[in-house]
């Protein structure tokens, strides 16, 4: 059976991921990159239909919200690695809650990867919007 799958830059929605789940439930690694049509439903599919999943990456989908983070927290103990690129609809508070739920500590630094755009890109976005840049501590 297929154990690892990477999907990149594909034009399909949550139903496409559901089809993968129906046909490849034994996946250990699922890497979802750059698909614009995914919603919070992706997190529900992942948590309910991939019981053997250990490595999950989700990036570049602007329709994901805090709800997806909350749902992913339900399989925190199952995951060895979660890579996540937050969308603009995700709050820092929800990201921090997920990080805590995953047990991210100095003793386990590699269990959580927050994929962020470079600082220069974020600064340009704030400048273009005429907003003050956030203070980073």
Short mmCIF file of N, CA and C in Angstrom, two decimals:
data_model
loop_
_atom_site.label_atom_id
_atom_site.label_comp_id
_atom_site.label_asym_id
_atom_site.label_seq_id
_atom_site.Cartn_x
_atom_site.Cartn_y
_atom_site.Cartn_z
N UNK A 1 0.82 -1.21 0.00
CA UNK A 1 0.00 0.00 0.00
C UNK A 1 0.86 1.26 0.00
N UNK A 2 0.31 2.31 -0.55
CA UNK A 2 0.99 3.59 -0.60
C UNK A 2 1.14 4.15 0.81
N UNK A 3 2.36 4.58 1.20
CA UNK A 3 2.63 5.09 2.54
C UNK A 3 2.93 6.58 2.57
N UNK A 4 3.31 7.14 1.43
CA UNK A 4 3.69 8.55 1.39
C UNK A 4 3.14 9.19 0.12
N UNK A 5 2.60 10.40 0.27
CA UNK A 5 2.05 11.10 -0.89
C UNK A 5 2.28 12.59 -0.74
N UNK A 6 2.76 13.21 -1.80
CA UNK A 6 2.94 14.66 -1.85
C UNK A 6 2.07 15.20 -2.98
N UNK A 7 1.25 16.19 -2.66
CA UNK A 7 0.38 16.84 -3.65
C UNK A 7 0.80 18.30 -3.71
N UNK A 8 1.12 18.77 -4.93
CA UNK A 8 1.63 20.13 -5.07
C UNK A 8 0.96 20.82 -6.25
N UNK A 9 0.41 21.99 -5.98
CA UNK A 9 -0.10 22.86 -7.02
C UNK A 9 -1.18 22.18 -7.87
N UNK A 10 -2.13 21.57 -7.20
CA UNK A 10 -3.18 20.83 -7.89
C UNK A 10 -4.51 21.54 -7.71
N UNK A 11 -5.32 21.56 -8.74
CA UNK A 11 -6.61 22.23 -8.68
C UNK A 11 -7.70 21.23 -8.31
N UNK A 12 -7.69 20.80 -7.06
CA UNK A 12 -8.82 20.03 -6.57
C UNK A 12 -9.15 20.47 -5.16
N UNK A 13 -10.35 20.13 -4.72
CA UNK A 13 -10.82 20.65 -3.44
C UNK A 13 -10.83 19.55 -2.39
N UNK A 14 -11.59 19.76 -1.32
CA UNK A 14 -11.66 18.80 -0.23
C UNK A 14 -12.08 17.41 -0.71
N UNK A 15 -12.95 17.35 -1.73
CA UNK A 15 -13.38 16.05 -2.26
C UNK A 15 -12.22 15.27 -2.86
N UNK A 16 -11.24 15.96 -3.40
CA UNK A 16 -10.05 15.29 -3.91
C UNK A 16 -9.26 14.63 -2.80
N UNK A 17 -9.12 15.32 -1.67
CA UNK A 17 -8.43 14.74 -0.52
C UNK A 17 -9.25 13.59 0.06
N UNK A 18 -10.57 13.73 0.04
CA UNK A 18 -11.44 12.65 0.51
C UNK A 18 -11.25 11.40 -0.36
N UNK A 19 -11.08 11.57 -1.65
CA UNK A 19 -10.83 10.46 -2.56
C UNK A 19 -9.50 9.78 -2.21
N UNK A 20 -8.48 10.59 -1.91
CA UNK A 20 -7.19 10.03 -1.48
C UNK A 20 -7.38 9.22 -0.19
N UNK A 21 -8.12 9.78 0.76
CA UNK A 21 -8.35 9.10 2.03
C UNK A 21 -9.10 7.79 1.84
N UNK A 22 -10.08 7.79 0.96
CA UNK A 22 -10.85 6.57 0.70
C UNK A 22 -9.99 5.48 0.07
N UNK A 23 -9.02 5.86 -0.74
CA UNK A 23 -8.21 4.89 -1.47
C UNK A 23 -6.84 4.61 -0.87
N UNK A 24 -6.38 5.47 0.03
CA UNK A 24 -5.05 5.31 0.62
C UNK A 24 -5.08 5.59 2.13
N UNK A 25 -5.91 4.90 2.89
CA UNK A 25 -6.03 5.21 4.32
C UNK A 25 -4.80 4.84 5.14
N UNK A 26 -3.86 4.08 4.56
CA UNK A 26 -2.67 3.68 5.31
C UNK A 26 -1.52 4.68 5.22
N UNK A 27 -1.75 5.85 4.67
CA UNK A 27 -0.67 6.82 4.53
C UNK A 27 -0.03 7.15 5.88
N UNK A 28 1.30 7.20 5.87
CA UNK A 28 2.06 7.65 7.03
C UNK A 28 2.46 9.12 6.85
N UNK A 29 2.66 9.51 5.59
CA UNK A 29 3.09 10.88 5.27
C UNK A 29 2.17 11.45 4.20
N UNK A 30 1.63 12.63 4.50
CA UNK A 30 0.78 13.33 3.54
C UNK A 30 1.22 14.79 3.50
N UNK A 31 1.72 15.20 2.35
CA UNK A 31 2.23 16.56 2.17
C UNK A 31 1.33 17.29 1.17
N UNK A 32 0.59 18.27 1.64
CA UNK A 32 -0.34 19.03 0.79
C UNK A 32 0.20 20.45 0.63
N UNK A 33 0.63 20.77 -0.58
CA UNK A 33 1.25 22.06 -0.87
C UNK A 33 0.50 22.80 -1.96
N UNK A 34 0.25 24.07 -1.74
CA UNK A 34 -0.21 25.01 -2.75
C UNK A 34 -1.47 24.62 -3.49
N UNK A 35 -2.50 24.33 -2.76
CA UNK A 35 -3.80 24.10 -3.38
C UNK A 35 -4.79 25.12 -2.83
N UNK A 36 -5.28 25.96 -3.67
CA UNK A 36 -6.07 27.11 -3.26
C UNK A 36 -7.49 26.79 -2.83
N UNK A 37 -7.97 25.60 -3.06
CA UNK A 37 -9.38 25.31 -2.83
C UNK A 37 -9.67 24.51 -1.58
N UNK A 38 -8.67 24.26 -0.75
CA UNK A 38 -8.89 23.50 0.47
C UNK A 38 -9.53 24.36 1.53
N UNK A 39 -10.43 23.75 2.29
CA UNK A 39 -11.09 24.45 3.40
C UNK A 39 -10.76 23.72 4.70
N UNK A 40 -11.40 24.14 5.78
CA UNK A 40 -11.20 23.49 7.07
C UNK A 40 -11.60 22.02 7.04
N UNK A 41 -12.41 21.64 6.06
CA UNK A 41 -12.80 20.24 5.90
C UNK A 41 -11.61 19.31 5.72
N UNK A 42 -10.51 19.83 5.19
CA UNK A 42 -9.29 19.04 5.03
C UNK A 42 -8.84 18.48 6.37
N UNK A 43 -8.86 19.32 7.40
CA UNK A 43 -8.42 18.89 8.72
C UNK A 43 -9.32 17.78 9.25
N UNK A 44 -10.61 17.88 9.00
CA UNK A 44 -11.54 16.84 9.45
C UNK A 44 -11.25 15.52 8.73
N UNK A 45 -11.04 15.58 7.43
CA UNK A 45 -10.72 14.38 6.66
C UNK A 45 -9.44 13.74 7.19
N UNK A 46 -8.42 14.55 7.42
CA UNK A 46 -7.14 14.03 7.89
C UNK A 46 -7.28 13.37 9.26
N UNK A 47 -8.00 14.00 10.17
CA UNK A 47 -8.11 13.45 11.52
C UNK A 47 -8.97 12.19 11.57
N UNK A 48 -9.96 12.09 10.71
CA UNK A 48 -10.87 10.95 10.78
C UNK A 48 -10.48 9.77 9.89
N UNK A 49 -9.75 10.03 8.80
CA UNK A 49 -9.56 8.98 7.81
C UNK A 49 -8.13 8.52 7.59
N UNK A 50 -7.19 9.06 8.34
CA UNK A 50 -5.79 8.62 8.22
C UNK A 50 -5.27 8.19 9.59
N UNK A 51 -5.68 7.01 10.07
CA UNK A 51 -5.30 6.60 11.42
C UNK A 51 -3.81 6.35 11.61
N UNK A 52 -3.07 6.13 10.53
CA UNK A 52 -1.64 5.84 10.64
C UNK A 52 -0.76 7.04 10.28
N UNK A 53 -1.35 8.19 10.09
CA UNK A 53 -0.60 9.38 9.67
C UNK A 53 0.34 9.85 10.78
N UNK A 54 1.60 10.07 10.40
CA UNK A 54 2.60 10.55 11.36
C UNK A 54 3.22 11.88 10.94
N UNK A 55 3.23 12.15 9.65
CA UNK A 55 3.84 13.38 9.13
C UNK A 55 2.82 14.05 8.21
N UNK A 56 2.43 15.27 8.58
CA UNK A 56 1.43 15.99 7.80
C UNK A 56 1.90 17.40 7.54
N UNK A 57 1.82 17.80 6.27
CA UNK A 57 2.16 19.19 5.89
C UNK A 57 0.97 19.79 5.17
N UNK A 58 0.64 21.01 5.55
CA UNK A 58 -0.46 21.75 4.94
C UNK A 58 0.00 23.17 4.72
N UNK A 59 0.05 23.57 3.44
CA UNK A 59 0.51 24.93 3.18
C UNK A 59 -0.15 25.53 1.95
N UNK A 60 -0.23 26.84 2.02
CA UNK A 60 -0.69 27.68 0.92
C UNK A 60 -2.15 27.47 0.55
N UNK A 61 -3.02 27.54 1.54
CA UNK A 61 -4.45 27.57 1.25
C UNK A 61 -5.07 28.65 2.12
N UNK A 62 -5.52 29.69 1.48
CA UNK A 62 -6.02 30.86 2.20
C UNK A 62 -7.39 30.66 2.83
N UNK A 63 -8.06 29.57 2.54
CA UNK A 63 -9.41 29.37 3.07
C UNK A 63 -9.42 28.60 4.39
N UNK A 64 -8.26 28.33 4.96
CA UNK A 64 -8.18 27.63 6.24
C UNK A 64 -8.27 28.62 7.39
N UNK A 65 -8.93 28.21 8.48
CA UNK A 65 -9.13 29.11 9.62
C UNK A 65 -8.66 28.46 10.92
N UNK A 66 -8.94 29.13 12.02
CA UNK A 66 -8.62 28.60 13.35
C UNK A 66 -9.29 27.25 13.58
N UNK A 67 -10.43 27.03 12.96
CA UNK A 67 -11.14 25.76 13.12
C UNK A 67 -10.27 24.58 12.67
N UNK A 68 -9.54 24.75 11.58
CA UNK A 68 -8.64 23.70 11.11
C UNK A 68 -7.56 23.40 12.15
N UNK A 69 -7.04 24.43 12.78
CA UNK A 69 -6.01 24.23 13.81
C UNK A 69 -6.56 23.46 15.00
N UNK A 70 -7.77 23.81 15.40
CA UNK A 70 -8.41 23.12 16.52
C UNK A 70 -8.61 21.64 16.19
N UNK A 71 -9.07 21.35 14.99
CA UNK A 71 -9.29 19.97 14.58
C UNK A 71 -7.97 19.19 14.54
N UNK A 72 -6.91 19.80 14.00
CA UNK A 72 -5.61 19.13 13.95
C UNK A 72 -5.08 18.83 15.34
N UNK A 73 -5.45 19.66 16.30
CA UNK A 73 -5.04 19.40 17.69
C UNK A 73 -5.56 18.08 18.21
N UNK A 74 -6.64 17.58 17.63
CA UNK A 74 -7.22 16.30 18.07
C UNK A 74 -6.33 15.10 17.77
N UNK A 75 -5.40 15.24 16.82
CA UNK A 75 -4.50 14.13 16.51
C UNK A 75 -3.06 14.47 16.89
N UNK A 76 -2.89 15.42 17.79
CA UNK A 76 -1.56 15.88 18.17
C UNK A 76 -0.66 14.73 18.63
N UNK A 77 -1.20 13.82 19.43
CA UNK A 77 -0.38 12.73 19.95
C UNK A 77 -0.03 11.71 18.88
N UNK A 78 -0.75 11.68 17.80
CA UNK A 78 -0.50 10.75 16.69
C UNK A 78 0.63 11.23 15.80
N UNK A 79 0.80 12.54 15.66
CA UNK A 79 1.75 13.10 14.71
C UNK A 79 3.17 13.17 15.27
N UNK A 80 4.13 12.76 14.46
CA UNK A 80 5.54 12.97 14.77
C UNK A 80 6.00 14.31 14.24
N UNK A 81 5.37 14.75 13.14
CA UNK A 81 5.76 16.01 12.51
C UNK A 81 4.54 16.66 11.87
N UNK A 82 4.34 17.92 12.20
CA UNK A 82 3.31 18.73 11.57
C UNK A 82 3.98 19.97 11.00
N UNK A 83 3.82 20.18 9.71
CA UNK A 83 4.32 21.38 9.06
C UNK A 83 3.11 22.18 8.61
N UNK A 84 3.05 23.42 9.03
CA UNK A 84 1.88 24.22 8.76
C UNK A 84 2.27 25.63 8.34
N UNK A 85 1.70 26.08 7.24
CA UNK A 85 1.85 27.47 6.83
C UNK A 85 0.51 28.14 7.11
N UNK A 86 0.46 28.98 8.14
CA UNK A 86 -0.83 29.60 8.49
C UNK A 86 -1.36 30.48 7.37
N UNK A 87 -2.67 30.50 7.26
CA UNK A 87 -3.32 31.41 6.33
C UNK A 87 -3.61 32.72 7.07
N UNK A 88 -4.07 33.71 6.33
CA UNK A 88 -4.38 34.99 6.96
C UNK A 88 -5.60 34.90 7.86
N UNK A 89 -6.37 33.81 7.74
CA UNK A 89 -7.56 33.63 8.56
C UNK A 89 -7.26 32.93 9.89
N UNK A 90 -6.01 32.58 10.12
CA UNK A 90 -5.63 31.91 11.37
C UNK A 90 -5.04 32.93 12.34
N UNK A 91 -5.51 32.87 13.57
CA UNK A 91 -5.01 33.80 14.57
C UNK A 91 -3.74 33.26 15.23
N UNK A 92 -2.92 34.16 15.71
CA UNK A 92 -1.72 33.77 16.45
C UNK A 92 -2.08 32.97 17.69
N UNK A 93 -3.20 33.31 18.31
CA UNK A 93 -3.65 32.61 19.50
C UNK A 93 -3.93 31.14 19.19
N UNK A 94 -4.64 30.87 18.09
CA UNK A 94 -4.96 29.49 17.71
C UNK A 94 -3.69 28.71 17.34
N UNK A 95 -2.75 29.37 16.68
CA UNK A 95 -1.48 28.73 16.34
C UNK A 95 -0.74 28.37 17.61
N UNK A 96 -0.70 29.27 18.58
CA UNK A 96 -0.03 29.00 19.86
C UNK A 96 -0.71 27.87 20.61
N UNK A 97 -2.03 27.82 20.57
CA UNK A 97 -2.75 26.73 21.23
C UNK A 97 -2.40 25.38 20.62
N UNK A 98 -2.31 25.32 19.30
CA UNK A 98 -1.94 24.08 18.64
C UNK A 98 -0.51 23.70 19.01
N UNK A 99 0.37 24.67 19.02
CA UNK A 99 1.76 24.42 19.39
C UNK A 99 1.83 23.80 20.79
N UNK A 100 1.07 24.33 21.73
CA UNK A 100 1.04 23.78 23.09
C UNK A 100 0.47 22.36 23.09
N UNK A 101 -0.58 22.15 22.33
CA UNK A 101 -1.21 20.84 22.29
C UNK A 101 -0.28 19.79 21.70
N UNK A 102 0.58 20.20 20.78
CA UNK A 102 1.55 19.29 20.19
C UNK A 102 2.72 19.02 21.12
N UNK A 103 2.76 19.73 22.24
CA UNK A 103 3.83 19.52 23.22
C UNK A 103 5.17 20.02 22.73
N UNK A 104 5.19 21.12 22.05
CA UNK A 104 6.43 21.66 21.52
C UNK A 104 7.25 22.25 22.66
N UNK A 105 8.38 21.63 22.88
CA UNK A 105 9.28 22.07 23.94
C UNK A 105 10.69 22.09 23.40
N UNK A 106 11.62 22.58 24.22
CA UNK A 106 13.02 22.57 23.82
C UNK A 106 13.53 21.14 23.66
N UNK A 107 12.92 20.17 24.39
CA UNK A 107 13.33 18.78 24.28
C UNK A 107 12.83 18.13 22.99
N UNK A 108 11.78 18.66 22.39
CA UNK A 108 11.22 18.12 21.15
C UNK A 108 11.09 19.22 20.10
N UNK A 109 12.19 19.79 19.66
CA UNK A 109 12.09 20.94 18.75
C UNK A 109 11.63 20.59 17.34
N UNK A 110 11.73 19.35 16.91
CA UNK A 110 11.45 19.02 15.51
C UNK A 110 10.04 18.51 15.26
N UNK A 111 9.18 18.54 16.26
CA UNK A 111 7.84 18.02 16.05
C UNK A 111 6.91 19.03 15.39
N UNK A 112 7.30 20.26 15.34
CA UNK A 112 6.43 21.32 14.84
C UNK A 112 7.22 22.25 13.96
N UNK A 113 6.73 22.47 12.77
CA UNK A 113 7.38 23.42 11.86
C UNK A 113 6.33 24.40 11.39
N UNK A 114 6.51 25.64 11.76
CA UNK A 114 5.60 26.68 11.31
C UNK A 114 6.23 27.32 10.09
N UNK A 115 5.62 27.10 8.95
CA UNK A 115 6.16 27.60 7.69
C UNK A 115 5.65 29.01 7.46
N UNK A 116 6.54 29.96 7.53
CA UNK A 116 6.17 31.36 7.39
C UNK A 116 6.86 31.98 6.19
N UNK A 117 6.23 32.97 5.57
CA UNK A 117 6.92 33.67 4.48
C UNK A 117 8.08 34.48 5.06
N UNK A 118 9.08 34.78 4.25
CA UNK A 118 10.20 35.57 4.73
C UNK A 118 9.75 36.92 5.30
N UNK A 119 10.48 37.41 6.29
CA UNK A 119 10.16 38.67 6.95
C UNK A 119 10.03 39.81 5.95
N UNK A 120 10.88 39.80 4.92
CA UNK A 120 10.84 40.87 3.93
C UNK A 120 9.49 40.89 3.20
N UNK A 121 8.93 39.72 2.91
CA UNK A 121 7.65 39.63 2.23
C UNK A 121 6.55 40.19 3.12
N UNK A 122 6.55 39.80 4.39
CA UNK A 122 5.55 40.29 5.32
C UNK A 122 5.65 41.81 5.44
N UNK A 123 6.85 42.35 5.51
CA UNK A 123 7.04 43.79 5.61
C UNK A 123 6.49 44.51 4.38
N UNK A 124 6.72 43.94 3.20
CA UNK A 124 6.21 44.54 1.97
C UNK A 124 4.68 44.55 1.96
N UNK A 125 4.07 43.49 2.47
CA UNK A 125 2.60 43.42 2.53
C UNK A 125 2.06 44.52 3.43
N UNK A 126 2.68 44.70 4.59
CA UNK A 126 2.23 45.75 5.51
C UNK A 126 2.45 47.13 4.89
N UNK A 127 3.60 47.34 4.23
CA UNK A 127 3.88 48.62 3.60
C UNK A 127 2.86 48.93 2.50
N UNK A 128 2.54 47.94 1.68
CA UNK A 128 1.60 48.13 0.59
C UNK A 128 0.20 48.46 1.12
N UNK A 129 -0.14 47.91 2.28
CA UNK A 129 -1.45 48.16 2.87
C UNK A 129 -1.49 49.45 3.68
N UNK A 130 -0.31 50.08 3.84
CA UNK A 130 -0.26 51.30 4.63
C UNK A 130 -0.42 51.06 6.12
N UNK A 131 -0.14 49.83 6.56
CA UNK A 131 -0.27 49.46 7.97
C UNK A 131 1.10 49.49 8.65
N UNK A 132 1.12 49.76 9.95
CA UNK A 132 2.40 49.68 10.66
C UNK A 132 2.87 48.23 10.74
N UNK A 133 4.17 48.05 10.69
CA UNK A 133 4.72 46.70 10.77
C UNK A 133 4.56 46.17 12.19
N UNK A 134 4.28 44.87 12.32
CA UNK A 134 4.12 44.31 13.67
C UNK A 134 5.45 44.29 14.40
N UNK A 135 5.39 44.43 15.69
CA UNK A 135 6.59 44.37 16.52
C UNK A 135 6.89 42.91 16.80
N UNK A 136 8.10 42.48 16.48
CA UNK A 136 8.51 41.10 16.71
C UNK A 136 9.40 41.07 17.93
N UNK A 137 9.02 40.22 18.89
CA UNK A 137 9.84 40.15 20.12
C UNK A 137 10.66 38.90 20.15
#
